[in-house]
Amino acid sequence: MAFAIVLGLLVAGAPAVAQPTPEGKAIAESLFRDGRALMDEGRYPEACRKLEESQRLDPALGTFLNMAVCHEKEGKIATAWAEFNEAMVLARREGRQDRYELAHERVLAIEPDLPKLSVTVPAEARVNGLEILRNGTPIGSGAWGASLPIDPGDVVIEARAPKFKPWTTTLQIALKEQKSVEVPLLEAAPEPEPDPVVGPVRPGPNEPPPPPEEFWNTSRIAGVTLAGVGVVTMAVGGVFGYSALNQQSDSDAYCSGSTCNDQRGVDLSKDAMRNANIANITIGAGALVGAVGALLILTGGSGAPPTEVESGVDVSFTMAPSQASAGVRGTW
């Protein structure tokens, strides 16, 4: 029973039965040779990783034995002990007595130095869903309390269960040592806070209702100001337009038809044209500013104007010798 438990904790399992691909065999052979060379140099941690990958790609008894020897040299004697035991089973299955004897010899040599650790769980600590881990590997309940081989060094024991806080302890164990760890009753985890219910905010019984929104807010005040500026600007433009009409009328008194031979008529016509241009620009700008002001008054700054509605005001004065006209065009 103890042997089966140790194999479950220390060995990833028996070699896979799936046939490796030719490419996998080639890679495995290269890794095996690299691992053997590193072992000869005494670089056991690197060598063991190479041999482990070679064995994964192309499981073979020879590779498995070399991997066990490497782990023993690396100091992982419990891992090596479990692997040598597994190698004995494989060697007997393949009829390799020589390799069986080699593995058996190493098992007997290692056993006296094996560190052993037992993890006990009292009855009161066995809560529902309890899981015990040794260096990240779960220990089944059947192994609780059993003294099991373990590699020397740091050992991390964890206990966790639903609705309980996890518990962790770390200890060191050396060659030939036997230690025991008792898992305490886990502390209950606090109940999670319920998710807040999102809903409309309503004033409490003792809270006054929020004050109503003021009509004359900053946006509407700015709108009134802009509307006033627009009206004044349009009025100024109207003055220039009226002056342009009068000047053009006076110019017509000195000119007839499309030509003018009197310098006084020419000068009056030029002045009328200049004032008409000023009127057009001033009235157009005033209309635009006034429209923005009106929009701010209507919306109070709470929204954007409709994108599909166009509005505008077009005011123009036209001057020509013997003719003057004024026009207003708007779209809403």
Tab-separated table of C-alpha atoms in Angstrom:
chain	number	residue	atom	x	y	z
A	1	MET	CA	0.000	0.000	0.000
A	2	ALA	CA	2.732	2.466	1.004
A	3	PHE	CA	4.718	1.653	-2.155
A	4	ALA	CA	1.723	2.429	-4.382
A	5	ILE	CA	1.138	5.732	-2.577
A	6	VAL	CA	4.781	6.755	-2.995
A	7	LEU	CA	4.679	6.022	-6.716
A	8	GLY	CA	1.627	8.230	-7.037
A	9	LEU	CA	3.351	11.100	-5.229
A	10	LEU	CA	6.829	10.910	-6.746
A	11	VAL	CA	6.504	9.462	-10.237
A	12	ALA	CA	4.392	10.920	-13.006
A	13	GLY	CA	3.324	7.387	-13.893
A	14	ALA	CA	4.449	4.396	-15.882
A	15	PRO	CA	5.901	5.035	-19.335
A	16	ALA	CA	3.270	5.884	-21.910
A	17	VAL	CA	2.123	3.129	-24.237
A	18	ALA	CA	1.547	5.370	-27.256
A	19	GLN	CA	4.100	4.801	-29.997
A	20	PRO	CA	6.443	7.786	-30.461
A	21	THR	CA	6.829	9.388	-33.861
A	22	PRO	CA	10.118	9.055	-35.778
A	23	GLU	CA	10.808	12.711	-35.059
A	24	GLY	CA	10.082	12.154	-31.367
A	25	LYS	CA	12.476	9.195	-31.307
A	26	ALA	CA	15.237	11.302	-32.863
A	27	ILE	CA	14.758	14.112	-30.355
A	28	ALA	CA	14.614	11.635	-27.463
A	29	GLU	CA	17.881	9.992	-28.558
A	30	SER	CA	19.612	13.381	-28.794
A	31	LEU	CA	18.343	14.395	-25.351
A	32	PHE	CA	19.447	11.056	-23.892
A	33	ARG	CA	22.989	11.543	-25.170
A	34	ASP	CA	23.084	15.126	-23.890
A	35	GLY	CA	21.819	13.957	-20.501
A	36	ARG	CA	24.475	11.232	-20.248
A	37	ALA	CA	27.199	13.728	-21.164
A	38	LEU	CA	25.987	16.165	-18.510
A	39	MET	CA	25.966	13.364	-15.920
A	40	ASP	CA	29.596	12.586	-16.760
A	41	GLU	CA	30.372	16.258	-16.084
A	42	GLY	CA	28.535	16.141	-12.741
A	43	ARG	CA	25.846	18.599	-13.892
A	44	TYR	CA	23.027	16.504	-12.512
A	45	PRO	CA	20.101	19.004	-12.411
A	46	GLU	CA	20.560	19.789	-16.115
A	47	ALA	CA	21.133	16.139	-16.963
A	48	CYS	CA	17.969	15.016	-15.179
A	49	ARG	CA	15.800	17.486	-17.093
A	50	LYS	CA	17.195	16.164	-20.393
A	51	LEU	CA	16.582	12.552	-19.421
A	52	GLU	CA	13.064	13.316	-18.176
A	53	GLU	CA	12.134	14.858	-21.520
A	54	SER	CA	13.755	11.986	-23.430
A	55	GLN	CA	11.738	9.478	-21.402
A	56	ARG	CA	8.540	11.450	-22.033
A	57	LEU	CA	9.093	11.474	-25.793
A	58	ASP	CA	10.242	7.843	-26.151
A	59	PRO	CA	9.713	5.741	-23.013
A	60	ALA	CA	12.445	3.133	-22.581
A	61	LEU	CA	13.709	1.070	-19.653
A	62	GLY	CA	17.307	2.141	-20.223
A	63	THR	CA	16.381	5.820	-20.172
A	64	PHE	CA	14.223	5.250	-17.104
A	65	LEU	CA	17.113	3.662	-15.189
A	66	ASN	CA	19.492	6.459	-16.165
A	67	MET	CA	16.913	8.989	-15.012
A	68	ALA	CA	16.627	7.227	-11.643
A	69	VAL	CA	20.424	7.215	-11.238
A	70	CYS	CA	20.490	10.925	-12.140
A	71	HIS	CA	17.832	11.767	-9.544
A	72	GLU	CA	19.795	9.839	-6.913
A	73	LYS	CA	22.929	11.836	-7.770
A	74	GLU	CA	20.865	15.044	-7.693
A	75	GLY	CA	19.864	14.293	-4.097
A	76	LYS	CA	16.242	13.404	-4.815
A	77	ILE	CA	16.604	9.968	-3.286
A	78	ALA	CA	12.901	9.386	-2.630
A	79	THR	CA	12.154	10.107	-6.279
A	80	ALA	CA	15.012	7.808	-7.315
A	81	TRP	CA	13.841	5.071	-4.902
A	82	ALA	CA	10.346	5.130	-6.418
A	83	GLU	CA	11.776	5.075	-9.950
A	84	PHE	CA	14.074	2.122	-9.195
A	85	ASN	CA	11.076	0.235	-7.813
A	86	GLU	CA	9.162	0.997	-10.998
A	87	ALA	CA	12.175	-0.049	-13.076
A	88	MET	CA	12.161	-3.428	-11.321
A	89	VAL	CA	8.590	-3.989	-12.491
A	90	LEU	CA	9.419	-2.941	-16.059
A	91	ALA	CA	12.602	-5.054	-16.172
A	92	ARG	CA	10.739	-8.156	-15.043
A	93	ARG	CA	8.033	-7.481	-17.626
A	94	GLU	CA	10.689	-7.240	-20.379
A	95	GLY	CA	12.665	-10.208	-19.083
A	96	ARG	CA	15.764	-8.096	-18.367
A	97	GLN	CA	17.193	-9.798	-15.289
A	98	ASP	CA	20.387	-7.711	-15.390
A	99	ARG	CA	18.463	-4.468	-15.170
A	100	TYR	CA	16.140	-5.897	-12.542
A	101	GLU	CA	19.132	-6.711	-10.325
A	102	LEU	CA	20.626	-3.236	-10.884
A	103	ALA	CA	17.374	-1.533	-9.858
A	104	HIS	CA	16.902	-3.866	-6.884
A	105	GLU	CA	20.444	-3.173	-5.679
A	106	ARG	CA	19.839	0.596	-5.748
A	107	VAL	CA	16.529	0.228	-3.881
A	108	LEU	CA	18.244	-1.627	-1.042
A	109	ALA	CA	21.080	0.908	-0.935
A	110	ILE	CA	18.790	3.941	-0.792
A	111	GLU	CA	16.139	2.763	1.668
A	112	PRO	CA	18.142	3.334	4.916
A	113	ASP	CA	18.681	7.014	4.040
A	114	LEU	CA	15.119	7.855	3.012
A	115	PRO	CA	13.533	10.833	4.840
A	116	LYS	CA	9.930	10.144	5.786
A	117	LEU	CA	7.067	12.487	6.548
A	118	SER	CA	3.569	11.791	7.816
A	119	VAL	CA	0.697	14.250	7.535
A	120	THR	CA	-1.999	13.557	10.113
A	121	VAL	CA	-5.490	14.999	10.014
A	122	PRO	CA	-7.514	14.698	13.256
A	123	ALA	CA	-11.173	13.779	12.934
A	124	GLU	CA	-12.330	17.248	13.985
A	125	ALA	CA	-10.211	18.806	11.206
A	126	ARG	CA	-11.715	16.667	8.419
A	127	VAL	CA	-14.188	19.208	7.065
A	128	ASN	CA	-16.134	18.671	3.861
A	129	GLY	CA	-14.043	19.078	0.725
A	130	LEU	CA	-10.716	19.068	2.602
A	131	GLU	CA	-7.684	18.740	0.321
A	132	ILE	CA	-4.105	18.205	1.534
A	133	LEU	CA	-1.138	18.964	-0.713
A	134	ARG	CA	2.551	18.164	-0.267
A	135	ASN	CA	4.777	20.389	-2.407
A	136	GLY	CA	1.763	21.048	-4.607
A	137	THR	CA	0.843	17.364	-5.066
A	138	PRO	CA	-2.470	16.227	-3.521
A	139	ILE	CA	-2.291	13.550	-0.806
A	140	GLY	CA	-5.333	11.292	-0.874
A	141	SER	CA	-7.168	10.661	2.379
A	142	GLY	CA	-5.880	7.083	2.337
A	143	ALA	CA	-2.336	8.417	2.805
A	144	TRP	CA	-3.168	10.699	5.744
A	145	GLY	CA	-1.137	9.592	8.736
A	146	ALA	CA	1.147	7.270	6.706
A	147	SER	CA	4.920	7.761	6.997
A	148	LEU	CA	5.938	8.276	3.375
A	149	PRO	CA	9.357	8.776	1.754
A	150	ILE	CA	10.097	12.293	0.565
A	151	ASP	CA	13.033	14.078	-1.038
A	152	PRO	CA	15.173	15.998	1.485
A	153	GLY	CA	14.875	19.782	1.590
A	154	ASP	CA	12.031	22.235	2.036
A	155	VAL	CA	8.531	20.790	2.214
A	156	VAL	CA	5.340	22.850	1.900
A	157	ILE	CA	2.136	21.367	3.321
A	158	GLU	CA	-1.151	23.008	2.341
A	159	ALA	CA	-4.704	22.375	3.493
A	160	ARG	CA	-7.733	23.934	1.846
A	161	ALA	CA	-11.473	23.444	1.731
A	162	PRO	CA	-14.500	25.371	0.461
A	163	LYS	CA	-15.736	28.100	2.838
A	164	PHE	CA	-12.506	27.896	4.895
A	165	LYS	CA	-9.288	29.876	4.915
A	166	PRO	CA	-6.319	27.922	3.495
A	167	TRP	CA	-3.586	26.792	5.881
A	168	THR	CA	0.093	26.396	4.961
A	169	THR	CA	3.229	25.341	6.794
A	170	THR	CA	6.824	24.862	5.629
A	171	LEU	CA	9.439	22.565	7.161
A	172	GLN	CA	12.839	21.149	6.316
A	173	ILE	CA	13.695	17.482	6.337
A	174	ALA	CA	17.114	15.852	5.986
A	175	LEU	CA	18.390	12.393	5.107
A	176	LYS	CA	17.156	9.645	7.453
A	177	GLU	CA	14.840	12.072	9.298
A	178	GLN	CA	11.273	11.149	10.160
A	179	LYS	CA	8.844	13.988	10.814
A	180	SER	CA	5.130	14.448	11.298
A	181	VAL	CA	2.816	17.376	10.589
A	182	GLU	CA	-0.679	17.727	12.047
A	183	VAL	CA	-3.230	19.715	10.094
A	184	PRO	CA	-5.364	21.922	12.380
A	185	LEU	CA	-9.057	22.677	12.013
A	186	LEU	CA	-9.281	25.309	9.299
A	187	GLU	CA	-10.633	28.727	10.162
A	188	ALA	CA	-13.966	29.540	8.569
A	189	ALA	CA	-13.762	32.128	5.830
A	190	PRO	CA	-15.958	35.231	6.182
A	191	GLU	CA	-19.178	35.199	4.215
A	192	PRO	CA	-18.857	37.202	1.003
A	193	GLU	CA	-20.707	40.490	1.014
A	194	PRO	CA	-23.803	40.490	-1.215
A	195	ASP	CA	-23.600	42.458	-4.407
A	196	PRO	CA	-25.086	45.933	-4.027
A	197	VAL	CA	-28.546	46.370	-5.519
A	198	VAL	CA	-28.476	49.093	-8.118
A	199	GLY	CA	-31.699	51.066	-8.394
A	200	PRO	CA	-33.083	54.570	-8.494
A	201	VAL	CA	-31.886	56.755	-5.652
A	202	ARG	CA	-34.775	57.898	-3.534
A	203	PRO	CA	-34.568	60.267	-0.589
A	204	GLY	CA	-34.969	58.649	2.807
A	205	PRO	CA	-37.818	59.506	5.137
A	206	ASN	CA	-35.732	62.169	6.883
A	207	GLU	CA	-33.947	63.473	3.806
A	208	PRO	CA	-35.283	66.549	1.988
A	209	PRO	CA	-35.972	66.101	-1.731
A	210	PRO	CA	-33.299	67.480	-4.024
A	211	PRO	CA	-33.835	71.142	-4.980
A	212	PRO	CA	-35.416	71.727	-8.414
A	213	GLU	CA	-33.100	72.731	-11.197
A	214	GLU	CA	-32.926	76.511	-11.605
A	215	PHE	CA	-34.272	77.810	-14.926
A	216	TRP	CA	-31.780	80.659	-15.178
A	217	ASN	CA	-28.658	78.573	-15.189
A	218	THR	CA	-25.322	79.583	-16.660
A	219	SER	CA	-26.214	78.365	-20.161
A	220	ARG	CA	-29.475	80.304	-20.371
A	221	ILE	CA	-27.861	83.489	-19.003
A	222	ALA	CA	-25.151	83.145	-21.652
A	223	GLY	CA	-27.879	82.585	-24.256
A	224	VAL	CA	-29.664	85.824	-23.320
A	225	THR	CA	-26.368	87.695	-23.506
A	226	LEU	CA	-25.553	86.277	-26.948
A	227	ALA	CA	-29.067	86.956	-28.205
A	228	GLY	CA	-28.764	90.572	-27.053
A	229	VAL	CA	-25.394	90.957	-28.741
A	230	GLY	CA	-26.862	89.463	-31.917
A	231	VAL	CA	-29.788	91.902	-31.932
A	232	VAL	CA	-27.513	94.912	-31.362
A	233	THR	CA	-25.140	93.721	-34.085
A	234	MET	CA	-28.007	93.288	-36.548
A	235	ALA	CA	-29.291	96.776	-35.645
A	236	VAL	CA	-25.873	98.254	-36.399
A	237	GLY	CA	-25.880	96.382	-39.690
A	238	GLY	CA	-29.320	97.791	-40.423
A	239	VAL	CA	-28.011	101.332	-39.896
A	240	PHE	CA	-25.223	100.721	-42.407
A	241	GLY	CA	-27.725	99.177	-44.810
A	242	TYR	CA	-30.095	102.145	-44.520
A	243	SER	CA	-27.184	104.518	-45.088
A	244	ALA	CA	-26.142	102.515	-48.143
A	245	LEU	CA	-29.640	102.790	-49.623
A	246	ASN	CA	-29.723	106.568	-49.108
A	247	GLN	CA	-26.250	107.031	-50.574
A	248	GLN	CA	-27.151	104.980	-53.618
A	249	SER	CA	-30.313	107.019	-54.061
A	250	ASP	CA	-28.285	110.245	-53.955
A	251	SER	CA	-25.821	108.771	-56.447
A	252	ASP	CA	-28.645	108.028	-58.871
A	253	ALA	CA	-29.479	111.737	-58.950
A	254	TYR	CA	-26.105	112.417	-60.612
A	255	CYS	CA	-25.970	109.356	-62.814
A	256	SER	CA	-28.219	107.875	-65.444
A	257	GLY	CA	-28.155	104.359	-66.839
A	258	SER	CA	-25.204	102.067	-66.229
A	259	THR	CA	-22.558	104.786	-66.563
A	260	CYS	CA	-21.860	107.806	-64.472
A	261	ASN	CA	-19.922	110.836	-65.696
A	262	ASP	CA	-20.313	112.900	-62.539
A	263	GLN	CA	-17.593	112.309	-59.908
A	264	ARG	CA	-20.030	113.106	-57.109
A	265	GLY	CA	-22.264	110.268	-58.222
A	266	VAL	CA	-19.290	107.909	-58.463
A	267	ASP	CA	-18.120	108.750	-54.925
A	268	LEU	CA	-21.603	108.314	-53.487
A	269	SER	CA	-21.934	104.949	-55.239
A	270	LYS	CA	-18.608	103.729	-53.794
A	271	ASP	CA	-19.644	104.811	-50.283
A	272	ALA	CA	-22.968	103.050	-50.715
A	273	MET	CA	-21.210	99.842	-51.817
A	274	ARG	CA	-18.844	99.926	-48.829
A	275	ASN	CA	-21.674	100.441	-46.358
A	276	ALA	CA	-23.693	97.681	-48.020
A	277	ASN	CA	-20.801	95.225	-47.550
A	278	ILE	CA	-20.462	96.239	-43.907
A	279	ALA	CA	-24.208	95.765	-43.452
A	280	ASN	CA	-24.117	92.293	-45.006
A	281	ILE	CA	-21.279	91.119	-42.749
A	282	THR	CA	-22.646	92.745	-39.593
A	283	ILE	CA	-26.213	91.507	-39.998
A	284	GLY	CA	-25.025	87.975	-40.878
A	285	ALA	CA	-22.771	87.814	-37.823
A	286	GLY	CA	-25.509	89.212	-35.601
A	287	ALA	CA	-27.995	86.645	-36.897
A	288	LEU	CA	-25.549	83.799	-36.183
A	289	VAL	CA	-24.768	85.004	-32.652
A	290	GLY	CA	-28.462	85.533	-31.967
A	291	ALA	CA	-29.296	82.012	-33.184
A	292	VAL	CA	-26.713	80.485	-30.826
A	293	GLY	CA	-28.123	82.545	-27.967
A	294	ALA	CA	-31.670	81.425	-28.754
A	295	LEU	CA	-30.552	77.786	-28.830
A	296	LEU	CA	-28.940	78.089	-25.391
A	297	ILE	CA	-32.095	79.682	-24.003
A	298	LEU	CA	-34.309	76.909	-25.378
A	299	THR	CA	-32.165	73.939	-24.362
A	300	GLY	CA	-30.603	75.312	-21.215
A	301	GLY	CA	-27.327	73.678	-22.284
A	302	SER	CA	-28.807	70.189	-21.711
A	303	GLY	CA	-28.458	68.789	-25.170
A	304	ALA	CA	-27.119	69.236	-28.640
A	305	PRO	CA	-29.232	70.723	-31.440
A	306	PRO	CA	-30.794	68.321	-33.927
A	307	THR	CA	-28.274	67.327	-36.567
A	308	GLU	CA	-30.791	67.069	-39.424
A	309	VAL	CA	-32.336	70.555	-39.083
A	310	GLU	CA	-30.584	73.487	-40.654
A	311	SER	CA	-31.393	77.122	-39.931
A	312	GLY	CA	-29.921	80.410	-40.997
A	313	VAL	CA	-30.555	84.018	-41.943
A	314	ASP	CA	-29.131	85.661	-45.061
A	315	VAL	CA	-29.449	89.469	-45.347
A	316	SER	CA	-27.950	91.275	-48.353
A	317	PHE	CA	-27.819	94.755	-49.840
A	318	THR	CA	-27.047	95.182	-53.553
A	319	MET	CA	-25.802	98.483	-54.945
A	320	ALA	CA	-25.409	99.448	-58.595
A	321	PRO	CA	-25.579	102.715	-60.443
A	322	SER	CA	-29.221	103.759	-60.773
A	323	GLN	CA	-30.355	100.709	-58.748
A	324	ALA	CA	-30.391	99.678	-55.047
A	325	SER	CA	-32.024	96.639	-53.416
A	326	ALA	CA	-32.190	94.857	-50.034
A	327	GLY	CA	-33.065	91.188	-49.429
A	328	VAL	CA	-33.639	88.869	-46.472
A	329	ARG	CA	-33.700	85.047	-46.763
A	330	GLY	CA	-34.120	82.546	-43.930
A	331	THR	CA	-34.358	78.770	-43.501
A	332	TRP	CA	-35.733	76.893	-40.457
